[in-house]
PDB file of C-alpha atoms in Angstrom:
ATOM      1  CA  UNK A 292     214.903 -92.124 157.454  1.00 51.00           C
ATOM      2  CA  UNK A 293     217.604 -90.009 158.066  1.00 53.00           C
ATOM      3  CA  UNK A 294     216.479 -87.663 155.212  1.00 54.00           C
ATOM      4  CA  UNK A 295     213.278 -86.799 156.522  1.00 54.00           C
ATOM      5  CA  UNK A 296     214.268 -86.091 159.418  1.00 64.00           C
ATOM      6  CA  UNK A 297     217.132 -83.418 157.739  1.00 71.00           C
ATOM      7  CA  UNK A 298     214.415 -82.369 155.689  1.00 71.00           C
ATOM      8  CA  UNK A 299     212.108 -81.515 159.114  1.00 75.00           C
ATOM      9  CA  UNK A 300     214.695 -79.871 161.149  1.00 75.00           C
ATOM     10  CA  UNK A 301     215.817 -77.721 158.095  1.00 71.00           C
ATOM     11  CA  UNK A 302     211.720 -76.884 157.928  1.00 73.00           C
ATOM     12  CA  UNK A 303     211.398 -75.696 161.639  1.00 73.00           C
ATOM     13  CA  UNK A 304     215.057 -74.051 161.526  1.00 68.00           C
ATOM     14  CA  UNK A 305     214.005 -72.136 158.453  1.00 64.00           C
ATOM     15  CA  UNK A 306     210.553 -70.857 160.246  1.00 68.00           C
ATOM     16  CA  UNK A 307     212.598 -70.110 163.389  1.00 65.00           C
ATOM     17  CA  UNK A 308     215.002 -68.099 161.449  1.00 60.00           C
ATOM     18  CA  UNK A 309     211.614 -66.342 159.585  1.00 61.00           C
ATOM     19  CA  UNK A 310     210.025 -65.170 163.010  1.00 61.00           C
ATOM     20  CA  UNK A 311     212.771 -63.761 164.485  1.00 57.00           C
ATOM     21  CA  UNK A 312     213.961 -62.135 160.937  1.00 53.00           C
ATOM     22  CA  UNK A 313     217.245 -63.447 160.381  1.00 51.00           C
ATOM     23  CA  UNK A 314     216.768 -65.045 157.541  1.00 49.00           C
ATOM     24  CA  UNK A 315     216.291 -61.599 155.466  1.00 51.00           C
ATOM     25  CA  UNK A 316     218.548 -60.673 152.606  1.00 53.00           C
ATOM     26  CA  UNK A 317     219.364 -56.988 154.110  1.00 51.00           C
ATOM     27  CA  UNK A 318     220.381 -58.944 157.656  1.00 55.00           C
ATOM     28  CA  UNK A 319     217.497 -58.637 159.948  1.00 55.00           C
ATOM     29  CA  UNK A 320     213.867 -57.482 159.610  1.00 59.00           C
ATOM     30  CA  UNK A 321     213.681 -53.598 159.450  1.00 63.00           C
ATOM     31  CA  UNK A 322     210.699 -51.877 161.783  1.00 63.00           C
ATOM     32  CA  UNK A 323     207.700 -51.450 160.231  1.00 68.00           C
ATOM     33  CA  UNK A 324     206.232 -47.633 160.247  1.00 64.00           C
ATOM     34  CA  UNK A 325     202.996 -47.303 162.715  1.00 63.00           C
ATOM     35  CA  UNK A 326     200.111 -46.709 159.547  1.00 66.00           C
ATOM     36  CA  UNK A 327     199.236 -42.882 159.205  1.00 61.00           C
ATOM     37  CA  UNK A 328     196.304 -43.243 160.741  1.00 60.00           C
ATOM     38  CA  UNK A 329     197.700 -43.378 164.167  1.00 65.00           C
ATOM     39  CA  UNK A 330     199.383 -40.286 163.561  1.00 61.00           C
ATOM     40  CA  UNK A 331     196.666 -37.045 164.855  1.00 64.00           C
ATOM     41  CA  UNK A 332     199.076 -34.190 162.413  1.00 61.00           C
ATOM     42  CA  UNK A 333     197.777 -36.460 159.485  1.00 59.00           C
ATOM     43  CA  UNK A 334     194.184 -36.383 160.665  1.00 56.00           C
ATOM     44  CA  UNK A 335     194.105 -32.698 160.965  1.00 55.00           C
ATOM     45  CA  UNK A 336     196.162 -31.984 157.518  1.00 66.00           C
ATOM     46  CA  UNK A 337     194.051 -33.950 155.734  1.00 60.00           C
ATOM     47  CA  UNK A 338     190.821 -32.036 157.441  1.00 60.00           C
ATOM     48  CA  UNK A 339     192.158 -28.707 156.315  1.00 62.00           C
ATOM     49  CA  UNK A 340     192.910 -29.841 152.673  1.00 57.00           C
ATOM     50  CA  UNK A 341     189.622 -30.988 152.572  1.00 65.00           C
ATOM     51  CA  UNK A 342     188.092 -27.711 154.424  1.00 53.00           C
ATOM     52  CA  UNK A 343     190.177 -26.327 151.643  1.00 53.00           C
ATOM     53  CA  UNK A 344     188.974 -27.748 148.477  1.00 54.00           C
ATOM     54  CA  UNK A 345     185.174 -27.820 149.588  1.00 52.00           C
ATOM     55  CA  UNK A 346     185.569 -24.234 150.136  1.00 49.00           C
ATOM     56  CA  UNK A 347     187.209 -23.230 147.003  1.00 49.00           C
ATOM     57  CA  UNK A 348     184.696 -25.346 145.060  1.00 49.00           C
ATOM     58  CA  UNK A 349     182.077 -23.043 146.309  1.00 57.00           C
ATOM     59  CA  UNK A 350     180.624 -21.031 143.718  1.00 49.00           C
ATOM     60  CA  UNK A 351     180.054 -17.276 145.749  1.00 62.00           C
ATOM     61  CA  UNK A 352     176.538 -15.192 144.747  1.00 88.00           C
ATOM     62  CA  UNK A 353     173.823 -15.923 142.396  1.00 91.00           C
ATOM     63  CA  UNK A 354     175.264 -13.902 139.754  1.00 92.00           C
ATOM     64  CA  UNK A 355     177.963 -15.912 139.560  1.00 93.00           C
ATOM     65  CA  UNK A 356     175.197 -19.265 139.321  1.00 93.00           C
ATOM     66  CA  UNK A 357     173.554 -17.663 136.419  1.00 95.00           C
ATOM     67  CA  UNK A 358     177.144 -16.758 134.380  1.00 95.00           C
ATOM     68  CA  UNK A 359     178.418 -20.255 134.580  1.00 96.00           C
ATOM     69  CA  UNK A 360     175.343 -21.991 133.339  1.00 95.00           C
ATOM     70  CA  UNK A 361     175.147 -19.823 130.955  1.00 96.00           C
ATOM     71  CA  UNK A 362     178.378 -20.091 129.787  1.00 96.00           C
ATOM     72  CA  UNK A 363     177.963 -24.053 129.783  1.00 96.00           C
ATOM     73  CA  UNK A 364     174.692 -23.982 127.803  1.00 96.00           C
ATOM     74  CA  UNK A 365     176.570 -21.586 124.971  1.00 97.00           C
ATOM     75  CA  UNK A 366     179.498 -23.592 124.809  1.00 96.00           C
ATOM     76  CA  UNK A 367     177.274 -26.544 124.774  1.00 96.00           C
ATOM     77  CA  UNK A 368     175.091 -25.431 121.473  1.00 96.00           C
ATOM     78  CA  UNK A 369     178.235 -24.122 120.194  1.00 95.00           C
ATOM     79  CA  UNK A 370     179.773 -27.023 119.778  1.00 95.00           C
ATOM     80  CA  UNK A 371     176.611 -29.534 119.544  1.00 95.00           C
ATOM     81  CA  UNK A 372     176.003 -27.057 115.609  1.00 95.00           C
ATOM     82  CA  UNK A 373     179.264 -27.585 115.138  1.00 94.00           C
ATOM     83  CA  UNK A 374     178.824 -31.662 115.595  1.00 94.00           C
ATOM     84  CA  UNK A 375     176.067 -31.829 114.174  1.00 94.00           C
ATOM     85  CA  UNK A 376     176.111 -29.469 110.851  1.00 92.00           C
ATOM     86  CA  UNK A 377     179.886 -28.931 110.287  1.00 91.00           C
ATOM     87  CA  UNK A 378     181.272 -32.772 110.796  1.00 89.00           C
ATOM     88  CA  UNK A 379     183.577 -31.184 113.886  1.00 85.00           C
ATOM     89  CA  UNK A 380     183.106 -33.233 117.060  1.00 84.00           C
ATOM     90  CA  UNK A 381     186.346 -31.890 118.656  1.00 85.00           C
ATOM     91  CA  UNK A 382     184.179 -29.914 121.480  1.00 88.00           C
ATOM     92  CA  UNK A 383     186.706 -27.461 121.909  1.00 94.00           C
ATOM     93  CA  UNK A 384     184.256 -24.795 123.190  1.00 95.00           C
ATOM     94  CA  UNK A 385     183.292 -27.348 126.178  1.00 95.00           C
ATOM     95  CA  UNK A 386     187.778 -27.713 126.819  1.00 96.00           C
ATOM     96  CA  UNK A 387     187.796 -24.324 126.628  1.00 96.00           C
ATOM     97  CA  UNK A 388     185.141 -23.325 129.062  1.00 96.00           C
ATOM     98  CA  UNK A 389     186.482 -26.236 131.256  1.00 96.00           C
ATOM     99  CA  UNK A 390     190.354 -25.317 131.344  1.00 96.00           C
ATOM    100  CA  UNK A 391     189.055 -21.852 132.477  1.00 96.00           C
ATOM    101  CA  UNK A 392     186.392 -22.684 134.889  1.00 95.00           C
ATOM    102  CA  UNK A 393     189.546 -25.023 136.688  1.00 95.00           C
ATOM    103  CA  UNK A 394     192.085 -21.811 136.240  1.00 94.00           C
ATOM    104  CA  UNK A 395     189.982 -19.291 137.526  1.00 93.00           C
ATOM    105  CA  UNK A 396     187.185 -20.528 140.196  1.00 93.00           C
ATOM    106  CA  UNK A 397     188.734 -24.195 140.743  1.00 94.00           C
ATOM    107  CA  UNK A 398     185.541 -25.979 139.800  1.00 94.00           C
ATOM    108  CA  UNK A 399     184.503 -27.989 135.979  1.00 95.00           C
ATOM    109  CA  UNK A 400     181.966 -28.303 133.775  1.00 95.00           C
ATOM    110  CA  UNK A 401     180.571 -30.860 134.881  1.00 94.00           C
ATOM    111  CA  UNK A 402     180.637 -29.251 138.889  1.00 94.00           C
ATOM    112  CA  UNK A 403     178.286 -26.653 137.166  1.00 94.00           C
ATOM    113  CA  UNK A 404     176.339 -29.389 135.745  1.00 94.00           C
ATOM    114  CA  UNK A 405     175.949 -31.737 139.115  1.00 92.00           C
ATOM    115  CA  UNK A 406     175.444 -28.433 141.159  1.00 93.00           C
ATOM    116  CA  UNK A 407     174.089 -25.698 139.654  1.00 93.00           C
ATOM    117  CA  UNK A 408     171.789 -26.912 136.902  1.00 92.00           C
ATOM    118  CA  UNK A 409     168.022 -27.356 137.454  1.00 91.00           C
ATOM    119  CA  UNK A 410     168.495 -31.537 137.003  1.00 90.00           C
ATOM    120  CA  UNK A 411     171.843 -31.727 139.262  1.00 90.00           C
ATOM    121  CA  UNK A 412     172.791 -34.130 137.273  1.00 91.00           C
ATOM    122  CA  UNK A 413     174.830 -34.004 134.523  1.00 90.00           C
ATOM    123  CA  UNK A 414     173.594 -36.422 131.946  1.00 93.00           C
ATOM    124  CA  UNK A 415     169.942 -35.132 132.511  1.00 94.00           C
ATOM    125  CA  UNK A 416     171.536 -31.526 131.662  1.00 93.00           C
ATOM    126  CA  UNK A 417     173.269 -33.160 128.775  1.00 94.00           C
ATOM    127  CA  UNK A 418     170.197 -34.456 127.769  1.00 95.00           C
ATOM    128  CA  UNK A 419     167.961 -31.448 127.837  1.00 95.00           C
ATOM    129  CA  UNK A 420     170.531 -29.271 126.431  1.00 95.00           C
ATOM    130  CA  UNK A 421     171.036 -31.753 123.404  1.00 95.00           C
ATOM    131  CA  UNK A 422     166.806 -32.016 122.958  1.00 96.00           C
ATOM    132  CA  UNK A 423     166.473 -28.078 123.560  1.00 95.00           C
ATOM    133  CA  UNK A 424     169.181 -27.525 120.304  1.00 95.00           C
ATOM    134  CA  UNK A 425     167.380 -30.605 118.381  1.00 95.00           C
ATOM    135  CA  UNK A 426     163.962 -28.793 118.413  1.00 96.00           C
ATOM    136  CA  UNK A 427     165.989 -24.994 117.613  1.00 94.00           C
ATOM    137  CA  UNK A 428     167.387 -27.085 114.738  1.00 95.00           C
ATOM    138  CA  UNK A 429     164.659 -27.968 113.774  1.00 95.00           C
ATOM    139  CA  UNK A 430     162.445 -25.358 113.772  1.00 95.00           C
ATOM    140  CA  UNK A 431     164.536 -23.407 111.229  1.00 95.00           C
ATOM    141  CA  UNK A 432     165.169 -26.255 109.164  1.00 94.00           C
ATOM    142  CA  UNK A 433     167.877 -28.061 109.879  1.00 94.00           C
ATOM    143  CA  UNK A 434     171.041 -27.618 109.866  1.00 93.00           C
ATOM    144  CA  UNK A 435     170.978 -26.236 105.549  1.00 94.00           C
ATOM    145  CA  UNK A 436     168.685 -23.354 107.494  1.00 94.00           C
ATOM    146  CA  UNK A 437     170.202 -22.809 110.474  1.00 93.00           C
ATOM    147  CA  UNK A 438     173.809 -22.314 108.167  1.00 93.00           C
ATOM    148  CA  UNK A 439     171.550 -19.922 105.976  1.00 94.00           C
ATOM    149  CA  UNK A 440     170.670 -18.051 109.202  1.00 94.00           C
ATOM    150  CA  UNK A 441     172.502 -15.827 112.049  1.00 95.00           C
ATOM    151  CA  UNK A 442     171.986 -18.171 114.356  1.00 94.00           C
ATOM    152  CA  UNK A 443     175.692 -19.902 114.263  1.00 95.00           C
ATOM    153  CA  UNK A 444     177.234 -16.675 114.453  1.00 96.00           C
ATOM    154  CA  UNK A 445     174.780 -15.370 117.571  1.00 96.00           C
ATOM    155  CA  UNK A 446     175.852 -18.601 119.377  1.00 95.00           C
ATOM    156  CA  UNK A 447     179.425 -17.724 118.751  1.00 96.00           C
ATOM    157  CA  UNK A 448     179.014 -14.249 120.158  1.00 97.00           C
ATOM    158  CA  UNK A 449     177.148 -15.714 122.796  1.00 97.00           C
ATOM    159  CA  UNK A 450     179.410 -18.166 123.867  1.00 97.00           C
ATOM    160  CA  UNK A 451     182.397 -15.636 123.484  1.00 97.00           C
ATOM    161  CA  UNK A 452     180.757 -12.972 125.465  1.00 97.00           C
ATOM    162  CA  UNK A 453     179.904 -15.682 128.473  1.00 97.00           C
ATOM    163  CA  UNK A 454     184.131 -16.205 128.482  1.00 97.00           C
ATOM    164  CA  UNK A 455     184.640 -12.826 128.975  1.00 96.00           C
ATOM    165  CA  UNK A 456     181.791 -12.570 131.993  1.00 96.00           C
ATOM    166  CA  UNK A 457     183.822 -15.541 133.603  1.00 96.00           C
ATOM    167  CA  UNK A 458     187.196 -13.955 133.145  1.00 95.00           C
ATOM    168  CA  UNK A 459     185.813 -10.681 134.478  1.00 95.00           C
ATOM    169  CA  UNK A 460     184.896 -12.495 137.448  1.00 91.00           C
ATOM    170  CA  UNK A 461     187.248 -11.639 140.445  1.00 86.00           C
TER     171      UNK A 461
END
């Protein structure tokens, strides 16, 4: 009986010593920080990053609009040909558009695709743009005909020229 009753009184000593924080390894229990939310500096930092960001993601005139989609649709047939007929699924027109679209307006491919294509979405713009180069493909033969035609070279110069409208952009 004796050992319960040890047992019991180490129990409630041992919660005594937890609530009042003695029984920490580092000697006593350290103040917590109030959360940031408490704090009004946080609240109006984290308004002005985000006043920030939504207003650098803004895309500026309609000129603009029409140069980035274009320069998504050309890098986007560039690369589906080069899928498709030449075994290279790398899409390194699509990274390249993409690293320069973040390096010089702060915005991606797909931010062109949610917000400025006719779909605003970006798997419906996928979509169309895949189906739109399936029925060019098709319509000069396949992919033995479009090789035998200009067409892979006017999609490079097409897709080139749309790179240098961007980087022209101030």
């Amino acid at each position: 009986m004796g050992l319960a009753t040890d047992t019991t009184q180490r129990q409630s000593m041992l919660a005594a010593l937890t609530r009042t924080g003695l029984s920490s390894r580092f000697g006593g229990r350290r103040p917590r920080p109030a959360p940031l939310s408490r704090h009004p500096l946080t609240w109006l930092i984290l308004l002005a990053c985000i006043a920030s960001v939504a207003g650098a993601a803004d895309v500026p005139d309609e000129e603009t609009r029409k140069i980035l989609v274009e320069a998504v649709e050309a890098a986007s047939v560039a690369d589906l040909y080069h899928a498709r007929c030449r075994g290279d699924v790398s899409g390194r027109r699509m990274e390249n558009l993409n690293k320069l679209l973040v390096g010089k307006l702060r915005i991606t491919v797909l931010t062109v695709k949610d917000d400025l294509f006719p779909e605003r979405s970006y798997r419906r713009a996928e979509q169309r743009l895949e189906q739109d180069f399936a029925t060019i493909l098709r319509d000069v033969g396949g992919c033995q005909g479009a090789k035998e035609s200009t067409l892979p070279e006017q999609w490079k110069n097409r897709y080139e020229a749309t790179l240098d409208a961007i980087r022209a952009l101030p």
